[in-house]
Each structure stands twice: as C-alpha cells, then as structure tokens.
Short mmCIF file of C-alpha atoms in Angstrom, two decimals:
data_model
loop_
_atom_site.label_atom_id
_atom_site.label_comp_id
_atom_site.label_asym_id
_atom_site.label_seq_id
_atom_site.Cartn_x
_atom_site.Cartn_y
_atom_site.Cartn_z
CA MET A 91 -0.38 -0.28 0.24
CA GLU A 92 1.24 3.38 -0.55
CA ASN A 93 2.18 5.73 1.99
CA PRO A 94 -1.63 7.81 1.76
CA PHE A 95 0.33 11.05 3.90
CA LYS A 96 2.08 13.70 1.55
CA PHE A 97 4.27 17.00 2.26
CA GLY A 98 6.69 19.56 0.17
CA THR A 99 4.58 19.20 -2.66
CA VAL A 100 1.20 20.50 -3.75
CA VAL A 101 -1.45 18.27 -2.87
CA ASP A 102 -4.62 17.07 -4.55
CA GLY A 103 -7.04 14.13 -4.69
CA ASN A 104 -6.91 11.72 -2.07
CA PHE A 105 -3.52 13.89 -0.19
CA PHE A 106 -5.72 17.05 0.25
CA THR A 107 -7.20 17.08 3.30
CA ASP A 108 -10.67 18.85 4.24
CA ARG A 109 -10.44 22.74 3.58
CA THR A 110 -14.16 22.06 2.41
CA LYS A 111 -15.83 25.37 3.15
CA GLU A 112 -12.66 27.77 2.03
CA LEU A 113 -12.71 25.19 -1.13
CA ILE A 114 -16.12 26.10 -2.07
CA TYR A 115 -15.33 29.93 -1.20
CA VAL A 116 -12.32 29.91 -3.10
CA LYS A 117 -14.51 28.60 -6.10
CA SER A 118 -17.20 31.42 -5.43
CA VAL A 119 -14.75 34.06 -5.94
CA LEU A 120 -13.37 32.74 -8.75
CA ASN A 121 -16.86 32.23 -10.55
CA SER A 122 -17.22 35.70 -10.05
CA GLU A 123 -15.52 38.95 -11.78
CA ASN A 124 -13.79 39.58 -8.68
CA HIS A 125 -10.17 38.55 -7.25
CA ILE A 126 -8.73 36.43 -4.28
CA VAL A 127 -5.94 37.97 -1.29
CA LEU A 128 -5.18 34.70 0.44
CA ILE A 129 -3.14 35.21 3.53
CA SER A 130 -1.31 31.92 5.56
CA PRO A 131 2.00 31.23 6.76
CA ARG A 132 4.25 29.08 4.84
CA ARG A 133 3.73 25.90 4.30
CA PHE A 134 0.03 25.69 5.73
CA GLY A 135 -1.55 24.19 2.02
CA LYS A 136 -2.92 28.05 0.33
CA THR A 137 -0.97 27.00 -2.91
CA SER A 138 -2.95 23.50 -2.38
CA LEU A 139 -6.23 25.03 -2.06
CA VAL A 140 -6.60 27.14 -4.48
CA ILE A 141 -4.89 25.47 -7.25
CA LYS A 142 -7.61 22.56 -6.40
CA ALA A 143 -10.12 25.10 -6.43
CA ALA A 144 -8.72 26.63 -10.35
CA LYS A 145 -8.82 23.39 -11.28
CA GLU A 146 -12.48 22.12 -10.40
CA THR A 147 -13.31 25.34 -12.43
CA ASP A 148 -11.86 23.64 -15.50
CA ARG A 149 -10.12 27.37 -16.62
CA PRO A 150 -6.82 28.08 -17.81
CA VAL A 151 -4.27 28.50 -14.85
CA LEU A 152 -1.54 30.27 -14.45
CA PHE A 153 0.71 29.77 -11.63
CA LEU A 154 4.23 31.99 -10.76
CA ASN A 155 5.83 32.74 -7.28
CA LEU A 156 7.40 36.38 -7.25
CA GLU A 157 10.17 35.16 -4.80
CA SER A 158 11.80 33.50 -7.78
CA MET A 159 11.65 36.85 -10.00
CA THR A 160 14.86 39.06 -10.20
CA ASP A 161 13.91 41.66 -12.44
CA LYS A 162 10.53 42.94 -14.49
CA ARG A 163 12.54 41.43 -17.59
CA ASP A 164 11.95 37.86 -15.64
CA PHE A 165 8.81 38.97 -14.82
CA ALA A 166 8.08 39.49 -18.68
CA VAL A 167 9.51 36.36 -19.65
CA ALA A 168 8.40 34.04 -17.15
CA ILE A 169 4.50 35.32 -18.27
CA LEU A 170 4.84 34.33 -21.31
CA LYS A 171 6.63 31.26 -21.31
CA HIS A 172 3.29 30.17 -18.91
CA ILE A 173 0.89 31.97 -21.65
CA PHE A 174 3.26 29.85 -24.34
CA LYS A 175 2.48 26.60 -22.63
CA LEU A 176 -1.02 27.63 -21.70
CA PHE A 177 -2.06 28.28 -25.41
CA PRO A 178 -0.03 26.79 -28.53
CA PHE A 179 2.06 29.25 -29.99
CA GLU A 180 0.57 29.59 -33.38
CA LYS A 181 -2.67 30.56 -31.92
CA VAL A 182 -1.36 33.58 -30.34
CA LYS A 183 1.46 34.88 -32.17
CA HIS A 184 -0.61 36.98 -34.29
CA MET A 185 -1.05 38.79 -30.76
CA MET A 186 2.35 39.88 -30.57
CA ARG A 187 2.47 42.03 -33.61
CA ASN A 188 1.37 45.33 -31.08
CA PHE A 189 4.45 44.17 -29.32
CA ARG A 190 7.22 47.32 -28.72
CA PHE A 191 9.84 44.74 -28.14
CA VAL A 192 9.64 41.88 -30.30
CA PRO A 193 11.55 38.77 -28.49
CA THR A 194 13.80 36.11 -29.55
CA LEU A 195 11.77 32.81 -29.01
CA SER A 196 13.64 29.36 -29.67
CA MET A 197 12.31 26.04 -28.69
CA SER A 198 14.71 23.17 -27.06
CA ALA A 199 15.86 20.59 -29.00
CA ILE A 200 13.09 17.63 -28.45
CA GLY A 201 10.51 20.83 -28.68
CA ASP A 202 8.84 20.59 -25.08
CA SER A 203 9.84 24.20 -23.78
CA MET A 204 10.70 27.26 -25.63
CA ASP A 205 13.17 29.83 -24.13
CA ILE A 206 12.50 33.43 -24.55
CA SER A 207 15.10 36.14 -24.60
CA PHE A 208 15.56 40.27 -25.18
CA VAL A 209 17.74 42.55 -26.57
CA PRO A 210 20.06 43.89 -23.65
CA GLN A 211 19.03 47.96 -24.23
CA ILE A 212 15.34 47.26 -23.19
CA ASN A 213 12.69 49.11 -21.92
CA GLU A 214 11.40 47.02 -19.25
CA ASP A 215 8.31 48.49 -18.83
CA ALA A 216 7.09 48.33 -22.09
CA VAL A 217 8.43 44.79 -22.09
CA LEU A 218 6.10 44.04 -18.67
CA GLU A 219 3.56 45.86 -20.03
CA ASP A 220 3.16 44.15 -23.30
CA SER A 221 3.40 40.73 -21.68
CA PHE A 222 0.23 41.74 -19.51
CA ALA A 223 -1.54 42.96 -22.50
CA LEU A 224 -0.92 39.55 -24.43
CA LEU A 225 -2.05 37.68 -21.05
CA GLU A 226 -5.32 39.88 -21.45
CA ARG A 227 -5.79 39.06 -25.17
CA VAL A 228 -5.68 35.22 -25.15
CA ALA A 229 -8.48 35.38 -22.33
CA GLU A 230 -10.77 36.80 -24.73
CA ASN A 231 -11.58 33.44 -25.37
CA GLY A 232 -12.35 32.54 -22.12
CA LYS A 233 -11.49 33.58 -18.72
CA ILE A 234 -8.16 32.65 -17.16
CA ILE A 235 -6.74 32.38 -13.54
CA VAL A 236 -3.31 34.02 -12.73
CA ILE A 237 -2.05 32.88 -9.51
CA PHE A 238 0.64 35.12 -8.31
CA ASP A 239 2.71 34.09 -4.79
CA GLU A 240 4.53 35.07 -2.35
CA PHE A 241 3.15 38.92 -3.40
CA GLN A 242 4.59 40.51 -0.54
CA SER A 243 7.56 40.10 -2.87
CA ILE A 244 6.30 42.70 -5.36
CA ASN A 245 8.81 45.85 -4.76
CA GLU A 246 12.02 43.63 -4.25
CA ILE A 247 11.25 42.55 -8.05
CA ALA A 248 11.68 46.80 -9.04
CA PRO A 249 10.64 50.00 -6.86
CA ARG A 250 7.26 51.20 -7.74
CA LEU A 251 6.45 48.24 -9.03
CA ASP A 252 3.05 47.52 -7.22
CA LYS A 253 1.60 51.30 -8.98
CA GLN A 254 2.63 49.71 -12.33
CA LEU A 255 0.71 46.25 -11.24
CA ARG A 256 -2.12 48.10 -10.44
CA ALA A 257 -2.77 50.26 -13.35
CA ILE A 258 -2.85 47.41 -15.35
CA MET A 259 -4.63 44.65 -13.57
CA GLN A 260 -7.39 47.08 -13.11
CA MET A 261 -8.03 47.54 -16.34
CA GLN A 262 -7.82 43.66 -17.41
CA LYS A 263 -11.41 42.09 -17.99
CA ASN A 264 -10.85 38.61 -18.54
CA ILE A 265 -8.86 37.31 -15.49
CA ASN A 266 -8.86 36.52 -12.10
CA TYR A 267 -6.34 37.41 -10.37
CA VAL A 268 -5.36 34.76 -7.18
CA LEU A 269 -2.80 36.52 -5.21
CA LEU A 270 -1.04 34.50 -2.14
CA GLY A 271 1.14 35.63 0.66
CA SER A 272 2.86 34.33 3.17
CA GLN A 273 3.93 37.68 5.30
CA GLU A 274 0.36 38.39 6.69
CA SER A 275 2.00 42.43 8.37
CA MET A 276 3.30 42.98 4.98
CA MET A 277 0.27 41.68 2.75
CA ARG A 278 -2.30 43.73 5.04
CA GLU A 279 0.03 46.94 4.37
CA ILE A 280 -0.25 46.69 0.71
CA PHE A 281 -3.97 45.55 0.85
CA GLU A 282 -5.89 47.45 3.77
CA GLN A 283 -3.62 50.35 3.74
CA LYS A 284 -5.44 53.60 2.33
CA ARG A 285 -2.13 54.94 0.84
CA SER A 286 -1.09 51.45 -1.24
CA PRO A 287 -2.06 50.98 -4.76
CA PHE A 288 -3.43 47.59 -4.03
CA TYR A 289 -5.89 48.88 -1.35
CA HIS A 290 -8.76 46.59 -1.35
CA PHE A 291 -7.81 45.34 -5.01
CA GLY A 292 -9.55 41.92 -4.02
CA THR A 293 -11.28 39.90 -1.19
CA LEU A 294 -9.02 39.21 1.50
CA MET A 295 -9.30 35.67 3.33
CA THR A 296 -6.79 34.37 5.53
CA LEU A 297 -6.18 30.61 6.17
CA ASN A 298 -5.64 29.12 9.27
CA LYS A 299 -5.14 25.67 10.27
CA ILE A 300 -6.74 22.49 9.54
CA PRO A 301 -9.35 21.71 12.93
CA TYR A 302 -8.37 19.55 15.14
CA ASP A 303 -11.64 17.10 14.59
CA ASP A 304 -11.54 17.16 10.75
CA PHE A 305 -7.34 16.67 10.67
CA SER A 306 -8.23 14.19 13.50
CA GLU A 307 -10.63 11.90 11.35
CA PHE A 308 -8.45 11.97 8.10
CA ILE A 309 -4.93 10.61 9.92
CA GLU A 310 -7.41 8.02 11.74
CA GLU A 311 -8.80 7.11 8.71
CA ARG A 312 -5.61 6.66 6.92
CA LEU A 313 -3.64 4.62 9.64
CA PRO A 314 -2.28 1.20 9.14
CA GLU A 315 -4.87 -1.41 10.59
CA ALA A 316 -1.73 -3.11 12.82
CA VAL A 317 -2.19 0.01 15.22
CA GLY A 318 -5.39 -1.65 16.20
CA GLU A 319 -7.12 0.28 19.62
CA TYR A 320 -4.25 2.72 19.54
CA LYS A 321 -5.59 4.65 16.56
CA LYS A 322 -7.16 7.39 18.50
CA ASP A 323 -3.68 7.55 20.71
CA VAL A 324 -1.56 7.80 17.99
CA VAL A 325 -3.40 10.39 16.35
CA THR A 326 -3.75 12.57 19.58
CA ASP A 327 0.09 12.64 20.44
CA ILE A 328 0.34 13.28 16.42
CA LEU A 329 -1.18 16.60 16.92
CA ALA A 330 -0.20 17.32 20.10
CA PHE A 331 3.28 17.87 18.46
CA THR A 332 2.43 19.45 15.63
CA ASP A 333 -0.45 21.68 16.88
CA CYS A 334 -2.38 20.84 13.52
CA HIS A 335 0.13 22.77 11.28
CA PRO A 336 -0.52 21.26 7.96
CA TYR A 337 2.70 20.77 6.11
CA TYR A 338 4.24 18.99 9.77
CA THR A 339 0.96 17.05 10.55
CA GLN A 340 1.17 15.10 7.44
CA LYS A 341 5.22 14.95 7.55
CA LEU A 342 4.93 13.42 11.20
CA ALA A 343 2.06 11.04 9.48
CA PHE A 344 4.43 9.61 7.00
CA HIS A 345 6.88 8.94 8.94
CA VAL A 346 4.45 7.09 11.38
CA TRP A 347 2.97 4.70 8.93
CA ASP A 348 6.49 4.16 7.42
CA ILE A 349 7.82 2.69 10.45
CA ILE A 350 4.36 1.28 10.78
CA ASP A 351 4.26 -0.48 7.63
CA ARG A 352 8.43 -1.49 8.09
CA GLU A 353 8.52 -2.29 11.89
CA GLY A 354 4.83 -3.06 12.87
CA PHE A 355 3.40 -0.85 15.30
CA ARG A 356 4.68 0.12 18.46
CA GLN A 357 3.43 2.81 21.46
CA ASP A 358 6.40 4.64 20.70
CA VAL A 359 6.22 5.28 17.21
CA VAL A 360 5.24 8.76 17.27
CA ASN A 361 8.40 9.27 18.90
CA LYS A 362 10.22 7.42 16.89
CA ALA A 363 9.13 8.92 13.73
CA ILE A 364 10.09 12.12 15.67
CA GLU A 365 13.40 11.22 16.40
CA ILE A 366 14.17 9.55 12.62
CA SER A 367 13.06 13.15 11.27
CA ASN A 368 15.78 15.59 12.53
CA TYR A 369 18.14 12.76 12.56
CA ILE A 370 17.58 12.30 8.25
CA HIS A 371 17.64 16.93 9.04
CA ASP A 372 20.21 17.21 11.70
CA ASN A 373 22.92 18.80 9.29
CA ASP A 374 20.05 20.68 8.15
CA TYR A 375 19.18 22.10 11.69
CA GLU A 376 22.52 22.61 12.34
CA ARG A 377 23.17 24.92 9.25
CA LEU A 378 20.05 27.04 10.16
CA TRP A 379 21.35 27.53 13.93
CA ILE A 380 24.73 28.67 12.73
CA SER A 381 23.03 31.17 10.74
CA LEU A 382 20.95 32.94 13.55
CA ASN A 383 23.05 35.52 15.68
CA LYS A 384 23.33 35.12 19.51
CA THR A 385 20.15 37.23 20.25
CA ASP A 386 18.72 35.18 17.63
CA LYS A 387 19.44 32.19 19.39
CA ARG A 388 18.51 32.98 22.71
CA VAL A 389 14.89 33.92 21.94
CA MET A 390 14.55 30.26 19.60
CA ARG A 391 16.07 28.36 22.41
CA TYR A 392 13.09 30.22 24.59
CA MET A 393 10.07 29.03 22.31
CA ALA A 394 11.42 25.77 22.01
CA MET A 395 11.32 25.40 25.91
CA ASN A 396 7.87 28.07 26.13
CA PRO A 397 6.04 26.81 23.20
CA ARG A 398 4.35 30.32 23.82
CA MET A 399 5.57 33.43 24.26
CA SER A 400 4.67 37.07 24.08
CA SER A 401 6.99 39.91 22.75
CA LEU A 402 6.94 41.13 26.38
CA ALA A 403 10.58 40.20 27.88
CA PRO A 404 10.95 37.26 30.10
CA ALA A 405 13.15 37.86 33.00
CA SER A 406 15.31 35.01 32.21
CA LEU A 407 16.18 35.99 28.86
CA GLY A 408 17.95 39.19 30.58
CA MET A 409 16.98 41.24 27.22
CA ALA A 410 15.40 44.73 26.57
CA THR A 411 11.48 44.11 25.06
CA SER A 412 12.78 46.15 22.03
CA THR A 413 15.57 43.66 21.52
CA ILE A 414 13.62 41.01 21.82
CA TYR A 415 10.50 42.67 19.93
CA SER A 416 13.00 43.32 17.19
CA SER A 417 14.37 39.48 17.23
CA LEU A 418 10.66 38.26 16.80
CA LYS A 419 10.43 40.30 13.57
CA ARG A 420 13.25 39.02 12.06
CA LEU A 421 12.52 35.40 12.83
CA VAL A 422 8.33 36.23 11.18
CA ARG A 423 10.05 37.63 8.17
CA SER A 424 12.51 34.59 7.94
CA GLY A 425 10.13 31.87 8.06
CA LEU A 426 11.46 30.14 11.36
CA ALA A 427 8.97 31.76 13.85
CA ILE A 428 4.87 32.41 13.21
CA LYS A 429 2.49 35.21 15.21
CA THR A 430 -0.44 34.57 16.22
CA ASP A 431 -2.30 35.24 19.73
CA THR A 432 1.32 35.18 21.07
CA TYR A 433 4.90 33.55 19.34
CA ILE A 434 5.61 30.26 18.15
CA ILE A 435 8.35 28.24 15.82
CA ASP A 436 7.21 27.32 12.90
CA ASP A 437 8.60 23.85 12.89
CA PRO A 438 8.11 21.85 15.43
CA PHE A 439 10.80 19.46 14.57
CA PHE A 440 13.47 21.93 14.69
CA ALA A 441 11.98 22.95 18.18
CA GLU A 442 12.45 19.39 19.24
CA TRP A 443 16.05 19.58 18.01
CA ILE A 444 17.21 23.04 19.85
CA LYS A 445 15.35 21.29 23.03
CA THR A 446 17.97 17.88 22.37
CA ARG A 447 20.74 20.00 21.77
CA MET A 448 20.13 22.64 24.60
#
C-alpha cells in the first residue's frame, strides 16, 4: 500500500485534507468578477487550496512565484513562457504584432519548452506591459486564472512595481487574480493601507490551521490497521506535537505510517518518527542554527522550551523588550517563527532539535 500522507509539494486527490468550506468559498470568488487575496504562513496549504479550486473551475491556470523574479524582464519572460504552455504559439503569435520589443523565441531540442530572451537595451516597463496585454488578449476567448504566490515580494522585484501592476490589472476584464502571501503584516499593508495602490483590490481571506477534529479523522482513517485500538492515541500524539500545522502533521504522519509499515506497531511510534526525522535533518538544522545571531538563538531557545511566547521580555532572557521584539520580527520574516496570538517556532521538529541539543 502506498503511504497515504504527502508533504512538501502541492497536494490533490486523496492527499488533500479537508478545507471544504474554504474550497467552496475560493471557487465562488473565481466564478465571479472578483479577485482574491489569500494570507497564511508558509506550508499551510494555500497553494494546494487555490490550485485545486482553480482546476475545478476547468479554466486555464497560470501560476508564478514572485520570489523567483529578479527584475521586470524576468517577470515578463515568466508570463510569456506560461502563456505559451497554455496556448499553442501558432494561435497567439498574431497577438504579438503590437509588441514594442519583440522577443527572441527558440524551442528546445526535444520541442517541449521554449526559451525567451530580449535584447539587452530594452525598456523593461514596455516589456512587462506588453506581456500583461498578451495575457488579457489570450483570455478573451475564455477567462483565465492567474495566481501570484508570495505577492509581498512585489516591490523587491523593482521599486514601485505595485503601482505599475495595479494600473495594468485594474483594467483587465478576462482574468481572475489570486494573490497569495505568507508575510501577514506586509500583505495587510499592501491590501489594507489606503495609501497602497492595491488597497481593497480583492476579497481578503486568511487561511488558518486545519481544525483538530477534521485532521484527526483524516489521519485516523489512513493509519495502518496494525495500530488497532491505539489509533486515537497515535493521532492525539501526532497532533499534540504538530499543533495541527498542515505541513508538519502530514510529515509526521508519513514517518509514523512508514515505521509501522516496515517494523510493525510500537506504542512509542510517534516519538520514534520524530527522532528519525530529526536524524535525517540534523545537518540542515545545524546549518540553520549556526546562521542565527546570538540574540535570535536565545529567543529561539526560549520558544523551544516555552512553546508560546509574547513579545514582552521574560525575565529569564535578560534582554530589553525592544530587543526581543526586533528578534521576533526577524524570525517571523525569515519564516522561522509564526505570530498568532503569541509567537511560536514554525517547525516543531526544529523546536524539538533545539530542546534536545540544548
């Protein structure tokens, strides 16, 4: 039997966990004339959710991660490449007649991909505008869905790019935009600050952890029969460790299932799975720990020992509140910590590694 738990990639089918209400809501927005802004920490499953919703609309989907873009030219090339994947080049080449800077196109030797380049002395604004114009034109025969992941990185690609994109996107009629982001404070600044070009651009949605009961049922149904009467205990131990974090719950359940499948059931199977995972990633965690400055190490160690922490300075840390708050902001920005009502370490396996090593 194939391991029924999957993590690290976009999931669909039987691997997709719950999110029934969220799926219905996203599809309802995509079937309207509106755009959607979706915020959640990394690895909460927002990409899997919107791609599943988009697929169920049976419309063309273009997905881009803005963190991988280095400049406007990069952005334009990525858009064009995805357009040519969705639509045969022969059907869209006539739409490029009005391009101010015609790109050089070349097919790979086996003909399954296209390389796109522009001359060095190019107006990047014009290239990007022409690419978005082509996107709108190919959508005239049927609306398409465009998903931009890590949208908070928009102005890291180029200064004031948000103003340019808003001017373009607000005039388009045949596209539903889905804008995803993992940095909540930055995303809310982009979409909720009146001075921002993207103020109230789309309906804003926050994706939370999967509810305990739903996740519990999902895991219990998929555990091997060898667990027998201990299924509920194993599920409780898994969710107590991961606190219902979608990615890490799937990861831990994967290792638990694998141990049972190979060795049979043991009552300490969850602890054994945590131990195996941390052994596999020991070098990764070591490098990550070494990369932290002294202050961030102290704060991370405190959070590992005290899973929920406020920004107020605990006496045992011996640091000013402002110093701790600055550290927490850095850790959240880097994805190592999550801010909800308190601050917690995002990766419970890393937290366990810190506790073990310290």
